[in-house]
PDB file of C-alpha atoms in Angstrom:
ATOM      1  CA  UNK S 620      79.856 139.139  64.665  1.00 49.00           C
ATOM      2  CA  UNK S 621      81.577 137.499  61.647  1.00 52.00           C
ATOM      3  CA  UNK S 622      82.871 134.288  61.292  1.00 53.00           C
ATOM      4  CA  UNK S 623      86.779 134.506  61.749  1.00 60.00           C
ATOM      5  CA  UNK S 624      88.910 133.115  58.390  1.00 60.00           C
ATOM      6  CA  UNK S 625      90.030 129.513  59.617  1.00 72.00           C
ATOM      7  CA  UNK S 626      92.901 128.597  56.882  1.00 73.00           C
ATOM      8  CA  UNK S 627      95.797 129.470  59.801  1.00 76.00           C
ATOM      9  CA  UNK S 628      93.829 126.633  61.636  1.00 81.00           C
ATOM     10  CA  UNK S 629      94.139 124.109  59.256  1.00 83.00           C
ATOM     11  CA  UNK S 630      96.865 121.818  59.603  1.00 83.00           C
ATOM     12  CA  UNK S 631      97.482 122.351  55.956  1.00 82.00           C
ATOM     13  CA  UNK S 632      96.120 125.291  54.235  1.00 81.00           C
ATOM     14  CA  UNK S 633      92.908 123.410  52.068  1.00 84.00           C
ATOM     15  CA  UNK S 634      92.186 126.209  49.425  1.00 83.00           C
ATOM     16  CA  UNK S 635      95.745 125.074  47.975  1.00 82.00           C
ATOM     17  CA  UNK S 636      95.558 122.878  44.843  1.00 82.00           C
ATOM     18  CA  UNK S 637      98.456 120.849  46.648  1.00 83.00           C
ATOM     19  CA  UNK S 638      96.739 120.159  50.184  1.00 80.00           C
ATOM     20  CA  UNK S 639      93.564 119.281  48.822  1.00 83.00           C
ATOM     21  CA  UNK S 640      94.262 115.871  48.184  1.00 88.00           C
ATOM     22  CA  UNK S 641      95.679 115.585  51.937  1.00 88.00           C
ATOM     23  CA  UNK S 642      93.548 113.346  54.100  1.00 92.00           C
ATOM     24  CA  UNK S 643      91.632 115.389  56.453  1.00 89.00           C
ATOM     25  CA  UNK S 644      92.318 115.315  60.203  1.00 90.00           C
ATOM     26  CA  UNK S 645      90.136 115.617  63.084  1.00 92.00           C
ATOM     27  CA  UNK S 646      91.153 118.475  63.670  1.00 90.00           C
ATOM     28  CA  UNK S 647      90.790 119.666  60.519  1.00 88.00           C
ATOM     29  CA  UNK S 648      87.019 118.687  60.367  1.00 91.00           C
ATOM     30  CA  UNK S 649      86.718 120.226  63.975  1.00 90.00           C
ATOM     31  CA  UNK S 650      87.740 123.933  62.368  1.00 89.00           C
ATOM     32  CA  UNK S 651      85.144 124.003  60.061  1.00 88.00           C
ATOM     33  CA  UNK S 652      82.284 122.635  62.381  1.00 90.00           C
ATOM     34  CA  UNK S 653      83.155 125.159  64.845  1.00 88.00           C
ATOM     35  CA  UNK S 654      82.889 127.961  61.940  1.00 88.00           C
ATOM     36  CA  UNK S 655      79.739 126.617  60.896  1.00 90.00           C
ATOM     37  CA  UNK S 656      78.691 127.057  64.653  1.00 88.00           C
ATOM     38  CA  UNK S 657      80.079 130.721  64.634  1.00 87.00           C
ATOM     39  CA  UNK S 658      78.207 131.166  61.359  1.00 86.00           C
ATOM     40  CA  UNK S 659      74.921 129.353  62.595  1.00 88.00           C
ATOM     41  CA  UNK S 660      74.941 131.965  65.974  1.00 87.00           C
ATOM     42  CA  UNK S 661      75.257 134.781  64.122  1.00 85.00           C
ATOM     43  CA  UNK S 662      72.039 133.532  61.875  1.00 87.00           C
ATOM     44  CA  UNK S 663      73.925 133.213  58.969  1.00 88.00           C
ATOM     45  CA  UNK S 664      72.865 129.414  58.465  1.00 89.00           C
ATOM     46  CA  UNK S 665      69.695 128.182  59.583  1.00 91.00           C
ATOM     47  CA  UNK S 666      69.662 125.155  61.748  1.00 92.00           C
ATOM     48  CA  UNK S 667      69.113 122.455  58.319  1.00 93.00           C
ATOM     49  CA  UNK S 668      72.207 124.060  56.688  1.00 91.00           C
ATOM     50  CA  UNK S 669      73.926 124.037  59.960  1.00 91.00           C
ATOM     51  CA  UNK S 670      73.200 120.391  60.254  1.00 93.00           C
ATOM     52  CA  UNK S 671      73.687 119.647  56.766  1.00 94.00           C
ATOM     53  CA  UNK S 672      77.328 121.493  56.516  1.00 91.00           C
ATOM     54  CA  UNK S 673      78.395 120.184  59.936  1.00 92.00           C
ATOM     55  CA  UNK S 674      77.497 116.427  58.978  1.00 94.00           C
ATOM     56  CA  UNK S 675      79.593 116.577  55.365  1.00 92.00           C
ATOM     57  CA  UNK S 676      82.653 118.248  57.679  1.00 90.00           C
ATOM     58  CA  UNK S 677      82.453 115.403  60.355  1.00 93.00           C
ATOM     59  CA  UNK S 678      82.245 113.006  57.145  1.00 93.00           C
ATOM     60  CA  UNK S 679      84.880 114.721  55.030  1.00 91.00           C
ATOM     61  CA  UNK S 680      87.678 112.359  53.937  1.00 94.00           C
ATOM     62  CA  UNK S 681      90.270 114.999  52.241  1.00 91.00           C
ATOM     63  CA  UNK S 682      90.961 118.585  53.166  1.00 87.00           C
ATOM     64  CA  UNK S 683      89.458 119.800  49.565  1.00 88.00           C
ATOM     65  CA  UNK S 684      86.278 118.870  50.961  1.00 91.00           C
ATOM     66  CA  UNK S 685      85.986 121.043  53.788  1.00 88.00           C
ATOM     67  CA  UNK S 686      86.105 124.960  51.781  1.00 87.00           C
ATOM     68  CA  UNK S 687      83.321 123.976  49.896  1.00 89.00           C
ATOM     69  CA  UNK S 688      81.712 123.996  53.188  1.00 88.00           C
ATOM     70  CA  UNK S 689      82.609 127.307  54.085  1.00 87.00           C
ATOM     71  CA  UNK S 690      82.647 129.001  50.680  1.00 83.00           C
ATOM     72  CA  UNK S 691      79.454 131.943  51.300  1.00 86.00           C
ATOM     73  CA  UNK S 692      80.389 132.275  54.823  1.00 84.00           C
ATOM     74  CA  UNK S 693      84.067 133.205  54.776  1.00 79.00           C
ATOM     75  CA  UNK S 694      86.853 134.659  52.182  1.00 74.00           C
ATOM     76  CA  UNK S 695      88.357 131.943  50.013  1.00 66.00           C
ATOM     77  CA  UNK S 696      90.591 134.165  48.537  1.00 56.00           C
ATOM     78  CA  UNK S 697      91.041 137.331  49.676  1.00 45.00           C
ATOM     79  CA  UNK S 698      94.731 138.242  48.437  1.00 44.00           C
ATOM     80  CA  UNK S 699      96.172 138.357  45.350  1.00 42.00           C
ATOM     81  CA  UNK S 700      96.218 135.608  43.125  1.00 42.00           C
ATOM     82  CA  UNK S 701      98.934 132.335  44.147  1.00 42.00           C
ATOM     83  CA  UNK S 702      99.632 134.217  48.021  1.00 46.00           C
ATOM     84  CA  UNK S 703      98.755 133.831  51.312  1.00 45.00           C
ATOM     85  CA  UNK S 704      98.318 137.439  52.080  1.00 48.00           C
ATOM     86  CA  UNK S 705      94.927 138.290  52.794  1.00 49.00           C
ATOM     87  CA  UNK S 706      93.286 141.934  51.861  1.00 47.00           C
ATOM     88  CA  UNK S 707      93.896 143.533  55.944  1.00 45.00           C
ATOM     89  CA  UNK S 708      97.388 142.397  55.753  1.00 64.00           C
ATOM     90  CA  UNK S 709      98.018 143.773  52.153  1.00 68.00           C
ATOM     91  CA  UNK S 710      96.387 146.727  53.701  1.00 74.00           C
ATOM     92  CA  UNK S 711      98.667 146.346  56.019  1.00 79.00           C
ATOM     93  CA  UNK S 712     101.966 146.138  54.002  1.00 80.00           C
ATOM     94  CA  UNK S 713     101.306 148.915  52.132  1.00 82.00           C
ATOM     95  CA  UNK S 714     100.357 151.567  55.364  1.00 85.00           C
ATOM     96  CA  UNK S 715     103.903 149.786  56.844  1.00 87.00           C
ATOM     97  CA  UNK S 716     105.482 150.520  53.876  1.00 88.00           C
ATOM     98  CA  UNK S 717     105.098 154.050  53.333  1.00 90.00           C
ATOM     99  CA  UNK S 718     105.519 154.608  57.456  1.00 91.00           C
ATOM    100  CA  UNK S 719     108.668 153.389  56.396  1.00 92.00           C
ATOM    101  CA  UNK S 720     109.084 155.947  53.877  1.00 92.00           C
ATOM    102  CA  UNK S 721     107.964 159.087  56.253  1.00 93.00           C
ATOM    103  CA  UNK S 722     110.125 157.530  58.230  1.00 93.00           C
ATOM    104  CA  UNK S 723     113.421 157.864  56.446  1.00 93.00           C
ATOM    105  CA  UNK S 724     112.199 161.741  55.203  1.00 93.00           C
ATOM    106  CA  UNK S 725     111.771 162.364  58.626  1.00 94.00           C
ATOM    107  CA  UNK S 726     115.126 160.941  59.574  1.00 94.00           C
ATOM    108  CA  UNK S 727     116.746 162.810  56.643  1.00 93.00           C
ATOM    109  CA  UNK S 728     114.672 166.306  57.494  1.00 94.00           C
ATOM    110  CA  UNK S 729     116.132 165.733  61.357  1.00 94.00           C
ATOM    111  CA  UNK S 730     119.686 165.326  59.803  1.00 94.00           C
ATOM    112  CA  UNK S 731     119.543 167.995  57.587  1.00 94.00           C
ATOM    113  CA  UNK S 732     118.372 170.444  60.583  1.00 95.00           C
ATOM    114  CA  UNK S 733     121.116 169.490  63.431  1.00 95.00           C
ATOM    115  CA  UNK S 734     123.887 169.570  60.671  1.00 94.00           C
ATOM    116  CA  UNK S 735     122.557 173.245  59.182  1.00 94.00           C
ATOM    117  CA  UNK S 736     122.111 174.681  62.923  1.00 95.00           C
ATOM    118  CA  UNK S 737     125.330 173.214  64.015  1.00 95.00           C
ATOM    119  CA  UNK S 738     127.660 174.168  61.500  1.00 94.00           C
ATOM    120  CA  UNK S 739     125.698 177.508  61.048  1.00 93.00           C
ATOM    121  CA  UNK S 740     126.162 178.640  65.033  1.00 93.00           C
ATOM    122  CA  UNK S 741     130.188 176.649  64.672  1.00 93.00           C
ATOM    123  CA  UNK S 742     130.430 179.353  61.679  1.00 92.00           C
ATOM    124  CA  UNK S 743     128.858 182.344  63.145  1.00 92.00           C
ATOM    125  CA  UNK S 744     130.601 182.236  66.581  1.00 92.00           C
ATOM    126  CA  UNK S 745     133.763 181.125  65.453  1.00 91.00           C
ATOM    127  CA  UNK S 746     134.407 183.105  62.246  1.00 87.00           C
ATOM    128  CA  UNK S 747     131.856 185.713  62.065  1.00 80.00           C
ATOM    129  CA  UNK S 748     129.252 187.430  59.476  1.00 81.00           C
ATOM    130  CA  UNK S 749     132.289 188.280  57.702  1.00 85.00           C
ATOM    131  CA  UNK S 750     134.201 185.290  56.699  1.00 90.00           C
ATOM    132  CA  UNK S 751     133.712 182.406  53.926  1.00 91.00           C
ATOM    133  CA  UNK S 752     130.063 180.713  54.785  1.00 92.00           C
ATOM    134  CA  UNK S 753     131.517 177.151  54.555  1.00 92.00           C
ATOM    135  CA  UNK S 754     128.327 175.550  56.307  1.00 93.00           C
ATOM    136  CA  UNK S 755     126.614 175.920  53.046  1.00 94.00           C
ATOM    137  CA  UNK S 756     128.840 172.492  51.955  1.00 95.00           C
ATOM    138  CA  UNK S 757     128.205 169.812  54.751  1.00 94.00           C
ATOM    139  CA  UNK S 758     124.091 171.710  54.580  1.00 94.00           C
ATOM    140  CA  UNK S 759     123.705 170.730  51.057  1.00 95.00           C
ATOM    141  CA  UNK S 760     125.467 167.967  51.645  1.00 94.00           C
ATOM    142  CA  UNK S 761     123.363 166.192  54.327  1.00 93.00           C
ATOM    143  CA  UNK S 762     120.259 168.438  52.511  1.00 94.00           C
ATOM    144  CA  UNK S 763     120.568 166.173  48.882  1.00 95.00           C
ATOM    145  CA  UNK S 764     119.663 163.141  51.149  1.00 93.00           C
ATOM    146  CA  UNK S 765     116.694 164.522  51.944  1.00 92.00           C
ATOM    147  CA  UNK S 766     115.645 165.299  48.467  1.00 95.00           C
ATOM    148  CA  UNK S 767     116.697 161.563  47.535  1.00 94.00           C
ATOM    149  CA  UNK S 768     114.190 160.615  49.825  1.00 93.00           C
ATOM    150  CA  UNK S 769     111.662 162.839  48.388  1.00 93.00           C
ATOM    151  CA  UNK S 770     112.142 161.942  44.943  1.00 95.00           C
ATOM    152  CA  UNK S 771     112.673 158.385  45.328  1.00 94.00           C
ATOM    153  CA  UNK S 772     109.124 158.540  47.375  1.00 93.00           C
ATOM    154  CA  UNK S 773     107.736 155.740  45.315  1.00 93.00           C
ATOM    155  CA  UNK S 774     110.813 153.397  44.690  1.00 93.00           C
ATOM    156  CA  UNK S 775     111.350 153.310  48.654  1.00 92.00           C
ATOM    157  CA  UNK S 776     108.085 152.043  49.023  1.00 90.00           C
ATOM    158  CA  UNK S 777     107.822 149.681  46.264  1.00 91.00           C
ATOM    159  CA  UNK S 778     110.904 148.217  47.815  1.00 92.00           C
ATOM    160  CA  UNK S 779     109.657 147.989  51.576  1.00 90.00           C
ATOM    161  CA  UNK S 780     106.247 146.981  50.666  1.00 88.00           C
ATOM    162  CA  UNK S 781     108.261 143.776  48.402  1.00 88.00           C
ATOM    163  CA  UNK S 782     110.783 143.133  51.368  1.00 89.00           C
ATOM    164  CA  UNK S 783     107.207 143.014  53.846  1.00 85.00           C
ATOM    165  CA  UNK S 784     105.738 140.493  51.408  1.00 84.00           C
ATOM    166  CA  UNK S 785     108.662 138.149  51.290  1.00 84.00           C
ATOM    167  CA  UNK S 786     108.952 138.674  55.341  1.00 83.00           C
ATOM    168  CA  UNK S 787     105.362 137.680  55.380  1.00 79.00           C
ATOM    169  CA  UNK S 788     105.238 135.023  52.688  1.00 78.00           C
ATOM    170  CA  UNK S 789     108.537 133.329  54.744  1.00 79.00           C
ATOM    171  CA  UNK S 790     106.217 133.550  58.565  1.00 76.00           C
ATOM    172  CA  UNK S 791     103.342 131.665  56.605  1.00 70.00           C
ATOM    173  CA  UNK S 792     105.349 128.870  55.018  1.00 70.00           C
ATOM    174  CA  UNK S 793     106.846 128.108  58.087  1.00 69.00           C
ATOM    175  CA  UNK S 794     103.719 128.440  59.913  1.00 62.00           C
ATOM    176  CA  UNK S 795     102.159 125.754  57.655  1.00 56.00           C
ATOM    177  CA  UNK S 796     104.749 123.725  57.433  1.00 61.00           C
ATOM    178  CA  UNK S 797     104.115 120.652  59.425  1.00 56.00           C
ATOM    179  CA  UNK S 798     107.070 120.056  62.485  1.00 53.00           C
ATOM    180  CA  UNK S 799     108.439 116.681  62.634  1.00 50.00           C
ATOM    181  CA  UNK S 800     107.585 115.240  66.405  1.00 53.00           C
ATOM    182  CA  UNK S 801     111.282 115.024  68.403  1.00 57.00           C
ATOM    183  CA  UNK S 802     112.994 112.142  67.516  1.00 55.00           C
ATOM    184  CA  UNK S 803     111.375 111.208  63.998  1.00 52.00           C
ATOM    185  CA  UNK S 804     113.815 111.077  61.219  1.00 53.00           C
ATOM    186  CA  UNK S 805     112.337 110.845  57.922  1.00 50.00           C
ATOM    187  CA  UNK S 806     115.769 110.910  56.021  1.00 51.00           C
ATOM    188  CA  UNK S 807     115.405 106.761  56.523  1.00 47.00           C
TER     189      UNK S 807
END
């Protein structure tokens, strides 16, 4: 069993430059004792490290002392450079973001087949072998969409995969944002 990453915990996330000089709370401390504890059962620490770590957390005055603590037992930073986003949910993004690609071809494919079959039996029953085949306008038509899709395979997903991030970047600021209690103004 691993050691799960804590920073969502936190009531600030510590590994950023500007929460690091943020007094630490209890509860703060109380995250990374209880890692060390994960990390200890598993027999990742032995019981001086365990002791040693978990004395500096209860003693820890600022959240910038606490990854320190943590640093060989969990990922510091795991996503790209300046983000939140660790490697499962870029992972994550990008499998979302080409689902969302497949999809729209697979909405456009479906579109393409109930217009042609439609229009093709309208044709056939109504005007015969024999007359104009106007179906081949509204099956080219609704068809070009489908090759949009196709060709524009990568820009789609470039786009959904950016649209994902900011979606995701917006849930973790206001996850880590701190609430106000009811009834405390701070505009004073």
């Amino acid at each position: 069993m691993t050691t799960p990453v804590p920073w969502h915990d936190f009531s600030s996330d510590p590994r950023r430059p500007e929460s690091a000089t943020l007094r630490a709370a209890d509860k703060d401390r109380a995250v990374v004792v209880a890692a060390l504890g994960d990390a200890y059962a598993d027999g990742r620490l032995t019981k001086e490290e365990y002791d040693e770590r978990a004395t500096a957390a209860t003693t820890a005055k600022t959240l910038g002392d606490l990854p320190p603590l943590l640093a060989d037992l969990v990922p510091m930073a795991p996503g790209a450079p300046g983000t939140a986003l660790d490697r499962t949910t870029v992972e994550s993004l990008d499998a979302q973001a080409l689902r969302h690609w497949e999809k729209q071809r697979a909405e456009a494919l479906n579109g393409l087949l109930f217009i042609a079959v439609v229009t093709w039996v309208i044709w056939l029953v109504t005007s015969g072998v024999g007359s104009f085949p106007w179906p081949v306008f509204p099956t080219l038509f609704v068809g070009m969409r489908l090759v949009q899709v196709q060709v524009q395979k990568r820009e789609i997903i470039r786009s959904q995969r950016e649209k994902l991030e900011a979606k995701e970047r917006k849930r973790l600021d206001k996850r880590d944002r701190p609430s106000l209690p009811p009834g405390d103004d701070s505009d004073d």
